[in-house]
């Protein structure tokens, strides 16, 4: 599939660098890894684990990626399929409670910005001995996901094993192979793209049937170009979507294991609010997109193509529709949630179900015990397990699942961490979101620098109630060109209406506009 990149005016690099330095200082994002933490990296004896290097795994990632969390191998199994998914066992290199462990907990996630990433782990781990690099022997949590002919999960299992990736592929390379039949490499299974397409499509059909929504979400990046920086959308390929379905499948299998055993940690998300759907329709209007009133949100989203600039902008806004994502610890005191109660499931320690926990897949039950444990966008119980190099919580959920499959006691270091993880991840997630959004806001501001006083067309997509004794309102306006959302003030902000706004100032947090009275229509 051809890709289209959406490019916006270029900003000056030094201004961007200064804005990012200020932003990192404000958010207290740690940059350099303390040497004493790096020195804590443990040596792992691979001879202790089963040897699965005969399986021809491959990785699929963006070009130049070095922190490779997952590798896959797909095969037919009767009239169904077997997905083998290897995920980095980075936790084996970290002594619980060590200086390194403390630093990882302090960071929580990898932070991404236009001038590079600030990794969760030292690069000696994330881009070194824990990364599933081509041709290297690595310890991994190896998932066995058995699917029937319709793509439903019938059985799942995970073990620690030694694996070796045969090739480091990019999304574009695999997409080209799918489209043209081009051979990827001698060591890559010839049926990789065909099986990925079959399984991916089956899983998408199942997602639609259960009411789940996967956004064809383009990557919105800030890249250096032409002596400056620019805002870039990377359109999503079919391979992106199918690959994402393998990750979702693994997360759903993990959640099912943990729910059955009553111990672990889930990723949860409440249903969207009606006013958020109303706001999103206003965004579509601002971008001159036709969203018929009788077309539902899931159907409309699936009709969009991230290669189209306006569609890409809408999909980025749609990503904020579902709010309130959090983590739910199972089998421990939920002190971080404020409810101060225990789950009715397992109490930690040895799981009495042992291996049976992995066998209780019960056909096609892909939802949790109740709405509280569910991820509304996925329409299923779900757990984060596929990105341990970039996300702290995955290390713990992976080890819980391995222990459940092996019938082993859950390690005390895992049980001690579970009640604290929801708060730790919330803090890290908020900081990462503020950093990424702040970088985009700074760039949008720099793009508009020098245009103060100009009038732009847009649509007000939200507005707050005015303070007592004042008619002035604050809100957000979505411009039609450039496709920027920014702060706006004015009397009686007309939500959902075409407006003219004047750029009043550009701040490090982004541009600010004032409503222009008079005729609003373009």
Short mmCIF file of C-alpha atoms in Angstrom, two decimals:
data_model
loop_
_atom_site.label_atom_id
_atom_site.label_comp_id
_atom_site.label_asym_id
_atom_site.label_seq_id
_atom_site.Cartn_x
_atom_site.Cartn_y
_atom_site.Cartn_z
CA UNK A 1 0.00 0.00 0.00
CA UNK A 2 1.37 3.44 -0.92
CA UNK A 3 1.99 5.75 1.98
CA UNK A 4 1.47 9.47 2.16
CA UNK A 5 3.27 11.74 4.59
CA UNK A 6 1.55 14.92 5.71
CA UNK A 7 4.09 17.73 6.00
CA UNK A 8 3.55 21.04 7.76
CA UNK A 9 5.65 24.24 7.66
CA UNK A 10 9.16 23.83 8.99
CA UNK A 11 10.15 25.43 12.31
CA UNK A 12 13.64 26.56 13.30
CA UNK A 13 15.67 23.82 15.04
CA UNK A 14 17.29 25.90 17.80
CA UNK A 15 13.91 27.21 18.93
CA UNK A 16 12.58 23.68 18.98
CA UNK A 17 15.57 22.39 20.93
CA UNK A 18 15.19 25.15 23.51
CA UNK A 19 11.47 24.45 23.86
CA UNK A 20 12.14 20.73 24.43
CA UNK A 21 14.86 21.35 27.02
CA UNK A 22 12.51 23.65 28.92
CA UNK A 23 9.70 21.09 28.68
CA UNK A 24 11.86 18.24 30.01
CA UNK A 25 13.06 20.38 32.90
CA UNK A 26 9.51 21.38 33.76
CA UNK A 27 8.29 17.76 33.72
CA UNK A 28 11.39 16.50 35.57
CA UNK A 29 12.06 13.83 32.97
CA UNK A 30 15.36 12.09 33.77
CA UNK A 31 17.71 11.89 30.80
CA UNK A 32 21.10 10.36 31.48
CA UNK A 33 21.09 6.94 33.14
CA UNK A 34 23.08 6.86 36.42
CA UNK A 35 26.20 4.75 35.98
CA UNK A 36 25.56 2.89 39.22
CA UNK A 37 22.22 1.75 37.79
CA UNK A 38 23.87 0.60 34.56
CA UNK A 39 26.42 -1.32 36.61
CA UNK A 40 23.54 -3.26 38.22
CA UNK A 41 22.63 -5.09 34.99
CA UNK A 42 22.70 -8.81 35.77
CA UNK A 43 24.28 -11.49 33.63
CA UNK A 44 21.78 -14.10 32.40
CA UNK A 45 22.77 -17.74 31.91
CA UNK A 46 20.83 -18.80 28.81
CA UNK A 47 21.59 -22.47 29.42
CA UNK A 48 18.98 -22.45 32.19
CA UNK A 49 16.12 -22.11 29.70
CA UNK A 50 14.62 -24.29 26.94
CA UNK A 51 16.25 -23.78 23.55
CA UNK A 52 13.72 -22.60 20.93
CA UNK A 53 16.24 -21.17 18.48
CA UNK A 54 15.03 -23.58 15.81
CA UNK A 55 11.86 -21.50 15.42
CA UNK A 56 12.46 -18.90 12.64
CA UNK A 57 11.23 -15.79 14.44
CA UNK A 58 11.24 -12.34 12.80
CA UNK A 59 10.68 -8.84 14.16
CA UNK A 60 8.57 -6.15 12.44
CA UNK A 61 9.29 -2.59 13.53
CA UNK A 62 9.83 0.93 12.18
CA UNK A 63 13.10 1.51 10.29
CA UNK A 64 16.11 1.92 12.55
CA UNK A 65 14.38 0.62 15.69
CA UNK A 66 16.76 -0.93 18.22
CA UNK A 67 14.47 -1.63 21.20
CA UNK A 68 12.81 -4.74 19.77
CA UNK A 69 10.23 -6.12 22.22
CA UNK A 70 8.53 -8.80 20.12
CA UNK A 71 9.29 -11.43 17.50
CA UNK A 72 6.71 -13.68 15.84
CA UNK A 73 6.32 -16.96 14.04
CA UNK A 74 3.04 -17.98 12.41
CA UNK A 75 2.02 -21.43 11.21
CA UNK A 76 -1.03 -23.48 10.35
CA UNK A 77 -2.35 -25.98 12.89
CA UNK A 78 -4.99 -28.26 11.44
CA UNK A 79 -7.71 -25.97 10.12
CA UNK A 80 -6.58 -23.26 12.54
CA UNK A 81 -3.37 -21.42 13.39
CA UNK A 82 -0.54 -21.33 15.91
CA UNK A 83 0.89 -17.93 16.79
CA UNK A 84 4.22 -18.07 18.61
CA UNK A 85 5.07 -14.67 20.01
CA UNK A 86 8.38 -14.05 21.76
CA UNK A 87 8.57 -11.05 24.11
CA UNK A 88 11.76 -9.71 25.65
CA UNK A 89 12.53 -11.07 29.13
CA UNK A 90 14.23 -7.86 30.21
CA UNK A 91 13.28 -8.55 33.83
CA UNK A 92 15.85 -11.34 34.02
CA UNK A 93 18.58 -8.70 33.82
CA UNK A 94 17.18 -6.67 36.74
CA UNK A 95 17.63 -7.56 40.41
CA UNK A 96 14.44 -6.60 42.29
CA UNK A 97 15.14 -3.68 44.63
CA UNK A 98 18.47 -2.81 43.01
CA UNK A 99 19.53 0.70 42.00
CA UNK A 100 18.63 -0.22 38.41
CA UNK A 101 15.19 -1.45 39.46
CA UNK A 102 14.55 1.78 41.36
CA UNK A 103 15.53 3.88 38.35
CA UNK A 104 13.24 1.88 36.06
CA UNK A 105 10.34 2.38 38.48
CA UNK A 106 11.09 6.09 38.63
CA UNK A 107 10.84 6.39 34.84
CA UNK A 108 7.91 4.04 34.28
CA UNK A 109 7.92 4.29 30.48
CA UNK A 110 10.12 5.33 27.57
CA UNK A 111 9.63 9.01 26.69
CA UNK A 112 9.49 9.89 23.00
CA UNK A 113 10.35 13.28 21.56
CA UNK A 114 11.45 14.79 18.24
CA UNK A 115 15.10 14.77 19.28
CA UNK A 116 15.10 11.10 20.30
CA UNK A 117 13.81 8.85 23.04
CA UNK A 118 14.61 8.77 26.74
CA UNK A 119 14.57 5.03 27.47
CA UNK A 120 12.95 3.21 30.34
CA UNK A 121 16.01 0.98 30.62
CA UNK A 122 19.68 1.68 29.94
CA UNK A 123 20.41 1.36 26.23
CA UNK A 124 22.75 -1.49 27.13
CA UNK A 125 19.50 -3.37 27.85
CA UNK A 126 16.81 -1.82 25.64
CA UNK A 127 18.99 -1.71 22.51
CA UNK A 128 21.43 -4.38 23.64
CA UNK A 129 21.29 -7.66 25.52
CA UNK A 130 17.50 -7.61 26.12
CA UNK A 131 16.49 -6.53 22.61
CA UNK A 132 15.42 -9.27 20.17
CA UNK A 133 18.01 -8.24 17.61
CA UNK A 134 18.56 -10.21 14.44
CA UNK A 135 20.96 -13.13 14.82
CA UNK A 136 21.31 -12.79 18.60
CA UNK A 137 20.39 -15.39 21.24
CA UNK A 138 17.96 -13.81 23.70
CA UNK A 139 15.81 -14.89 26.67
CA UNK A 140 12.11 -14.34 25.98
CA UNK A 141 8.64 -15.03 27.27
CA UNK A 142 7.43 -17.30 24.50
CA UNK A 143 3.65 -17.33 24.00
CA UNK A 144 1.84 -20.17 22.24
CA UNK A 145 -1.53 -18.89 21.01
CA UNK A 146 -3.74 -21.52 19.38
CA UNK A 147 -6.53 -20.22 17.14
CA UNK A 148 -9.38 -22.06 15.46
CA UNK A 149 -10.34 -21.64 11.80
CA UNK A 150 -12.30 -18.47 12.61
CA UNK A 151 -9.45 -16.86 14.54
CA UNK A 152 -10.89 -17.49 18.04
CA UNK A 153 -8.39 -18.23 20.80
CA UNK A 154 -8.81 -21.82 22.00
CA UNK A 155 -5.70 -22.30 24.13
CA UNK A 156 -2.76 -20.21 25.31
CA UNK A 157 0.52 -20.88 27.06
CA UNK A 158 3.73 -19.02 27.92
CA UNK A 159 7.22 -20.12 28.96
CA UNK A 160 10.67 -18.64 29.37
CA UNK A 161 12.93 -19.78 26.54
CA UNK A 162 15.93 -18.86 24.40
CA UNK A 163 15.04 -17.54 20.94
CA UNK A 164 16.86 -16.06 17.96
CA UNK A 165 15.35 -13.65 15.44
CA UNK A 166 16.24 -14.47 11.84
CA UNK A 167 15.45 -11.05 10.37
CA UNK A 168 14.70 -7.49 11.45
CA UNK A 169 11.94 -6.38 9.08
CA UNK A 170 10.17 -3.06 8.68
CA UNK A 171 6.44 -2.54 8.18
CA UNK A 172 7.13 -1.17 4.71
CA UNK A 173 9.21 -4.20 3.68
CA UNK A 174 6.55 -6.65 4.81
CA UNK A 175 3.81 -4.59 3.16
CA UNK A 176 5.74 -4.57 -0.12
CA UNK A 177 6.21 -8.34 0.13
CA UNK A 178 2.47 -8.78 0.68
CA UNK A 179 1.56 -6.48 -2.23
CA UNK A 180 4.10 -7.73 -4.78
CA UNK A 181 5.20 -11.18 -3.63
CA UNK A 182 8.77 -9.98 -3.19
CA UNK A 183 10.87 -12.41 -1.14
CA UNK A 184 11.92 -10.87 2.16
CA UNK A 185 15.03 -12.91 3.03
CA UNK A 186 16.28 -16.47 2.85
CA UNK A 187 15.64 -17.15 6.55
CA UNK A 188 12.13 -15.63 6.59
CA UNK A 189 9.29 -18.16 6.26
CA UNK A 190 7.76 -17.83 2.80
CA UNK A 191 4.21 -17.86 4.14
CA UNK A 192 4.76 -15.08 6.72
CA UNK A 193 2.83 -12.33 4.96
CA UNK A 194 0.03 -14.65 3.83
CA UNK A 195 -0.54 -16.02 7.33
CA UNK A 196 -0.25 -12.58 8.93
CA UNK A 197 -2.93 -11.32 6.52
CA UNK A 198 -5.23 -14.29 7.20
CA UNK A 199 -4.90 -14.11 10.98
CA UNK A 200 -5.03 -10.32 11.05
CA UNK A 201 -8.24 -10.17 9.04
CA UNK A 202 -9.89 -12.88 11.12
CA UNK A 203 -9.01 -11.04 14.32
CA UNK A 204 -10.32 -7.75 12.91
CA UNK A 205 -13.63 -9.45 12.05
CA UNK A 206 -13.82 -10.75 15.61
CA UNK A 207 -13.03 -7.30 16.95
CA UNK A 208 -15.88 -5.77 14.96
CA UNK A 209 -18.26 -8.51 16.10
CA UNK A 210 -17.54 -7.93 19.79
CA UNK A 211 -17.80 -4.14 19.43
CA UNK A 212 -14.11 -3.25 19.61
CA UNK A 213 -12.53 -0.32 17.81
CA UNK A 214 -8.98 -0.14 16.48
CA UNK A 215 -8.11 3.29 15.16
CA UNK A 216 -6.22 3.44 11.87
CA UNK A 217 -4.11 5.88 13.83
CA UNK A 218 -1.23 7.54 12.00
CA UNK A 219 1.98 8.23 13.84
CA UNK A 220 2.28 11.97 14.40
CA UNK A 221 5.97 12.73 14.52
CA UNK A 222 8.23 15.74 14.65
CA UNK A 223 11.20 15.22 12.36
CA UNK A 224 14.25 17.22 11.38
CA UNK A 225 14.14 18.34 7.75
CA UNK A 226 15.34 21.16 5.49
CA UNK A 227 17.33 22.80 8.26
CA UNK A 228 14.44 22.72 10.74
CA UNK A 229 11.64 20.58 12.12
CA UNK A 230 8.30 19.54 10.71
CA UNK A 231 5.12 17.81 11.85
CA UNK A 232 4.75 14.45 10.10
CA UNK A 233 1.98 11.87 9.91
CA UNK A 234 3.08 8.33 9.07
CA UNK A 235 0.11 6.58 7.50
CA UNK A 236 -0.78 3.13 8.81
CA UNK A 237 -0.32 0.11 6.54
CA UNK A 238 -2.30 -3.10 6.55
CA UNK A 239 0.74 -4.78 8.08
CA UNK A 240 0.59 -2.30 10.99
CA UNK A 241 -3.03 -3.27 11.61
CA UNK A 242 -2.47 -7.03 11.37
CA UNK A 243 0.64 -6.86 13.52
CA UNK A 244 -1.31 -4.87 16.12
CA UNK A 245 -3.92 -7.64 16.20
CA UNK A 246 -1.24 -10.15 17.24
CA UNK A 247 -0.28 -7.87 20.14
CA UNK A 248 -3.93 -7.39 21.13
CA UNK A 249 -4.50 -11.15 20.99
CA UNK A 250 -1.59 -11.71 23.38
CA UNK A 251 -2.79 -9.03 25.79
CA UNK A 252 -6.30 -10.52 25.82
CA UNK A 253 -4.92 -14.02 26.45
CA UNK A 254 -2.85 -12.68 29.35
CA UNK A 255 -5.86 -10.89 30.85
CA UNK A 256 -7.91 -14.05 30.65
CA UNK A 257 -5.24 -16.03 32.51
CA UNK A 258 -5.02 -13.44 35.27
CA UNK A 259 -8.78 -13.06 35.64
CA UNK A 260 -9.23 -16.82 35.90
CA UNK A 261 -6.56 -16.99 38.60
CA UNK A 262 -7.59 -13.75 40.33
CA UNK A 263 -4.08 -12.34 40.43
CA UNK A 264 -2.22 -9.92 38.13
CA UNK A 265 -2.85 -6.51 36.64
CA UNK A 266 -5.22 -5.43 33.84
CA UNK A 267 -5.38 -2.38 31.59
CA UNK A 268 -8.90 -0.96 31.86
CA UNK A 269 -10.83 1.79 30.10
CA UNK A 270 -14.38 3.05 30.74
CA UNK A 271 -16.86 3.67 27.93
CA UNK A 272 -16.75 7.05 26.22
CA UNK A 273 -19.16 9.78 27.30
CA UNK A 274 -21.88 11.07 25.01
CA UNK A 275 -20.47 14.61 25.12
CA UNK A 276 -17.17 13.28 23.80
CA UNK A 277 -18.93 11.86 20.73
CA UNK A 278 -20.59 15.25 20.24
CA UNK A 279 -17.22 16.97 20.42
CA UNK A 280 -15.75 14.53 17.89
CA UNK A 281 -18.52 15.33 15.43
CA UNK A 282 -17.57 18.97 15.80
CA UNK A 283 -13.96 18.07 14.99
CA UNK A 284 -15.14 16.30 11.83
CA UNK A 285 -17.08 19.44 10.90
CA UNK A 286 -14.00 21.59 11.52
CA UNK A 287 -12.03 19.45 9.11
CA UNK A 288 -14.82 19.52 6.47
CA UNK A 289 -15.39 15.79 6.83
CA UNK A 290 -18.82 14.33 6.13
CA UNK A 291 -20.02 12.21 9.06
CA UNK A 292 -23.68 11.32 8.37
CA UNK A 293 -25.89 11.41 11.45
CA UNK A 294 -27.07 7.85 10.87
CA UNK A 295 -23.52 6.43 10.76
CA UNK A 296 -22.13 5.13 14.07
CA UNK A 297 -18.71 6.08 15.42
CA UNK A 298 -17.14 2.61 14.81
CA UNK A 299 -18.45 2.47 11.23
CA UNK A 300 -17.32 6.01 10.49
CA UNK A 301 -13.83 5.45 11.89
CA UNK A 302 -13.43 2.31 9.78
CA UNK A 303 -14.33 4.30 6.67
CA UNK A 304 -11.36 6.64 7.11
CA UNK A 305 -7.92 6.33 5.58
CA UNK A 306 -4.92 7.71 7.48
CA UNK A 307 -3.17 8.44 4.19
CA UNK A 308 -5.59 11.37 3.77
CA UNK A 309 -4.35 14.41 5.74
CA UNK A 310 -7.76 15.40 7.11
CA UNK A 311 -8.55 11.80 8.02
CA UNK A 312 -5.21 11.57 9.81
CA UNK A 313 -5.95 14.72 11.80
CA UNK A 314 -9.40 13.42 12.77
CA UNK A 315 -8.03 10.05 13.87
CA UNK A 316 -5.50 11.75 16.11
CA UNK A 317 -8.36 13.64 17.76
CA UNK A 318 -10.41 10.44 18.02
CA UNK A 319 -7.63 8.88 20.06
CA UNK A 320 -8.73 11.10 22.94
CA UNK A 321 -12.36 9.92 22.81
CA UNK A 322 -11.92 7.28 25.47
CA UNK A 323 -10.65 8.83 28.66
CA UNK A 324 -9.84 7.41 32.05
CA UNK A 325 -7.58 4.47 31.12
CA UNK A 326 -6.06 2.92 34.22
CA UNK A 327 -4.67 -0.28 35.69
CA UNK A 328 -6.54 -2.71 37.93
CA UNK A 329 -4.48 -4.88 40.30
CA UNK A 330 -6.04 -8.29 40.99
CA UNK A 331 -5.61 -10.31 44.17
CA UNK A 332 -4.08 -7.47 46.22
CA UNK A 333 -5.25 -4.54 48.32
CA UNK A 334 -6.38 -1.86 45.88
CA UNK A 335 -5.01 1.01 47.93
CA UNK A 336 -4.14 3.05 44.87
CA UNK A 337 -7.68 2.97 43.48
CA UNK A 338 -9.29 4.58 46.52
CA UNK A 339 -11.81 1.79 46.91
CA UNK A 340 -9.86 0.02 49.68
CA UNK A 341 -11.19 -3.45 49.00
CA UNK A 342 -9.89 -6.81 47.85
CA UNK A 343 -10.72 -8.69 44.72
CA UNK A 344 -12.55 -11.94 45.15
CA UNK A 345 -9.88 -13.83 43.23
CA UNK A 346 -6.51 -15.25 44.20
CA UNK A 347 -4.60 -13.99 47.22
CA UNK A 348 -1.15 -14.36 45.72
CA UNK A 349 1.34 -17.14 46.36
CA UNK A 350 0.84 -20.46 44.64
CA UNK A 351 -2.07 -20.56 42.25
CA UNK A 352 -4.15 -23.64 42.96
CA UNK A 353 -5.30 -23.79 39.36
CA UNK A 354 -1.70 -24.25 38.19
CA UNK A 355 -1.58 -25.19 34.56
CA UNK A 356 -5.36 -25.23 34.32
CA UNK A 357 -5.38 -21.41 34.27
CA UNK A 358 -3.94 -21.47 30.77
CA UNK A 359 -6.47 -24.05 29.57
CA UNK A 360 -9.62 -22.22 30.64
CA UNK A 361 -9.96 -20.29 27.41
CA UNK A 362 -13.60 -21.39 27.11
CA UNK A 363 -13.99 -21.03 23.38
CA UNK A 364 -14.49 -17.44 22.31
CA UNK A 365 -15.12 -15.66 25.60
CA UNK A 366 -13.07 -12.54 24.97
CA UNK A 367 -14.54 -10.31 27.69
CA UNK A 368 -13.83 -9.87 31.37
CA UNK A 369 -15.92 -10.82 34.37
CA UNK A 370 -17.65 -7.44 34.35
CA UNK A 371 -17.49 -4.03 32.71
CA UNK A 372 -15.16 -2.77 35.42
CA UNK A 373 -12.38 -5.12 34.32
CA UNK A 374 -12.86 -4.41 30.62
CA UNK A 375 -11.08 -2.16 28.15
CA UNK A 376 -13.95 -0.38 26.37
CA UNK A 377 -12.09 0.31 23.10
CA UNK A 378 -10.97 -3.32 22.81
CA UNK A 379 -14.32 -4.62 24.17
CA UNK A 380 -12.47 -7.23 26.18
CA UNK A 381 -10.41 -7.75 29.27
CA UNK A 382 -6.87 -6.76 28.34
CA UNK A 383 -3.39 -6.63 29.86
CA UNK A 384 -0.16 -4.95 28.87
CA UNK A 385 2.43 -7.66 28.19
CA UNK A 386 3.98 -6.96 24.78
CA UNK A 387 6.28 -3.96 25.41
CA UNK A 388 8.43 -4.66 28.49
CA UNK A 389 11.39 -2.70 27.10
CA UNK A 390 9.26 0.45 26.96
CA UNK A 391 6.69 -0.02 29.74
CA UNK A 392 7.31 -1.05 33.36
CA UNK A 393 4.05 -2.90 34.05
CA UNK A 394 4.61 -5.51 31.32
CA UNK A 395 7.52 -7.05 33.22
CA UNK A 396 5.21 -7.96 36.09
CA UNK A 397 2.23 -9.21 34.11
CA UNK A 398 4.50 -11.43 32.01
CA UNK A 399 5.97 -13.08 35.08
CA UNK A 400 2.50 -13.61 36.59
CA UNK A 401 1.34 -15.39 33.43
CA UNK A 402 4.47 -17.55 33.27
CA UNK A 403 3.99 -18.65 36.87
CA UNK A 404 0.33 -19.45 36.29
CA UNK A 405 1.22 -21.66 33.34
CA UNK A 406 4.07 -23.40 35.21
CA UNK A 407 2.05 -23.86 38.40
CA UNK A 408 4.68 -21.96 40.35
CA UNK A 409 4.15 -19.46 43.21
CA UNK A 410 4.00 -15.83 42.15
CA UNK A 411 7.35 -14.31 43.29
CA UNK A 412 7.14 -12.00 46.27
CA UNK A 413 8.78 -9.17 44.34
CA UNK A 414 5.83 -9.29 41.93
CA UNK A 415 3.19 -9.43 44.68
CA UNK A 416 4.84 -6.52 46.51
CA UNK A 417 4.80 -4.38 43.34
CA UNK A 418 1.24 -5.05 42.11
CA UNK A 419 -0.65 -2.67 44.46
CA UNK A 420 1.75 0.18 43.65
CA UNK A 421 1.87 -0.24 39.89
CA UNK A 422 -1.44 1.52 39.03
CA UNK A 423 -0.24 4.76 40.62
CA UNK A 424 3.30 4.46 39.25
CA UNK A 425 2.03 3.86 35.72
CA UNK A 426 -0.53 6.66 35.98
CA UNK A 427 2.20 9.10 36.97
CA UNK A 428 4.55 7.94 34.20
CA UNK A 429 1.78 7.90 31.61
CA UNK A 430 0.71 11.44 32.47
CA UNK A 431 4.28 12.68 32.26
CA UNK A 432 4.81 10.96 28.90
CA UNK A 433 1.55 12.38 27.55
CA UNK A 434 2.46 15.87 28.73
CA UNK A 435 5.87 15.55 27.09
CA UNK A 436 4.60 14.29 23.74
CA UNK A 437 1.70 16.76 23.63
CA UNK A 438 3.97 19.57 24.78
CA UNK A 439 6.37 18.84 21.94
CA UNK A 440 3.53 18.96 19.40
CA UNK A 441 2.16 22.17 20.96
CA UNK A 442 5.59 23.78 20.87
CA UNK A 443 6.01 22.92 17.21
CA UNK A 444 2.56 24.18 16.31
CA UNK A 445 3.42 27.40 18.09
CA UNK A 446 6.69 27.74 16.22
CA UNK A 447 4.94 27.07 12.92
CA UNK A 448 2.65 30.04 13.59
CA UNK A 449 5.32 32.35 15.01
CA UNK A 450 5.38 35.61 13.07
CA UNK A 451 1.74 35.30 12.03
CA UNK A 452 0.36 37.07 15.12
CA UNK A 453 -2.60 39.25 14.18
CA UNK A 454 -3.66 37.06 11.23
CA UNK A 455 -7.21 35.71 11.05
CA UNK A 456 -7.83 31.98 10.58
CA UNK A 457 -10.93 29.90 9.97
CA UNK A 458 -11.92 27.03 12.21
CA UNK A 459 -14.57 25.47 14.43
CA UNK A 460 -14.89 25.74 18.21
CA UNK A 461 -14.87 22.15 19.47
CA UNK A 462 -15.30 22.81 23.18
CA UNK A 463 -15.89 25.69 25.58
CA UNK A 464 -15.97 26.09 29.34
CA UNK A 465 -18.59 27.94 31.31
CA UNK A 466 -17.63 31.59 31.96
CA UNK A 467 -16.53 32.50 35.44
CA UNK A 468 -19.02 34.26 37.67
CA UNK A 469 -19.30 37.93 36.76
CA UNK A 470 -17.67 37.48 33.38
CA UNK A 471 -18.90 36.67 29.88
CA UNK A 472 -15.46 35.55 28.70
CA UNK A 473 -15.13 31.85 27.89
CA UNK A 474 -12.13 29.66 27.24
CA UNK A 475 -12.16 26.76 24.85
CA UNK A 476 -10.48 24.99 21.95
CA UNK A 477 -10.63 25.77 18.26
CA UNK A 478 -9.73 23.39 15.44
CA UNK A 479 -8.27 25.32 12.52
CA UNK A 480 -8.91 24.11 9.00
CA UNK A 481 -5.49 25.22 7.71
CA UNK A 482 -3.11 24.38 9.25
CA UNK A 483 -4.87 21.48 11.05
CA UNK A 484 -4.03 22.73 14.53
CA UNK A 485 -6.09 22.64 17.71
CA UNK A 486 -5.38 25.57 20.02
CA UNK A 487 -6.74 27.65 22.88
CA UNK A 488 -9.34 30.30 22.11
CA UNK A 489 -11.12 32.93 24.21
CA UNK A 490 -14.19 35.00 23.52
CA UNK A 491 -17.70 35.89 24.57
CA UNK A 492 -20.32 33.24 23.82
CA UNK A 493 -18.01 30.76 22.09
CA UNK A 494 -20.25 29.00 19.53
CA UNK A 495 -19.37 25.32 19.92
CA UNK A 496 -19.66 23.42 16.65
CA UNK A 497 -19.91 26.57 14.56
CA UNK A 498 -17.63 27.94 11.85
CA UNK A 499 -15.70 30.88 13.29
CA UNK A 500 -12.97 33.34 12.51
CA UNK A 501 -10.22 33.64 15.11
CA UNK A 502 -7.23 35.95 15.40
CA UNK A 503 -3.83 34.69 16.53
CA UNK A 504 -3.01 36.81 19.56
CA UNK A 505 0.18 35.26 20.90
CA UNK A 506 2.45 32.25 20.65
CA UNK A 507 3.61 30.73 23.92
CA UNK A 508 5.83 27.72 24.68
CA UNK A 509 2.60 25.83 25.41
CA UNK A 510 1.22 26.63 21.97
CA UNK A 511 -0.65 29.35 20.07
CA UNK A 512 -3.61 31.30 21.52
CA UNK A 513 -6.50 32.80 19.58
CA UNK A 514 -9.29 35.31 20.16
CA UNK A 515 -12.74 34.93 18.64
CA UNK A 516 -13.43 37.50 15.91
CA UNK A 517 -16.97 38.82 16.03
CA UNK A 518 -18.98 39.12 12.88
CA UNK A 519 -19.83 36.70 10.12
CA UNK A 520 -18.41 33.28 10.92
CA UNK A 521 -18.89 31.33 7.71
CA UNK A 522 -15.94 30.78 5.42
#
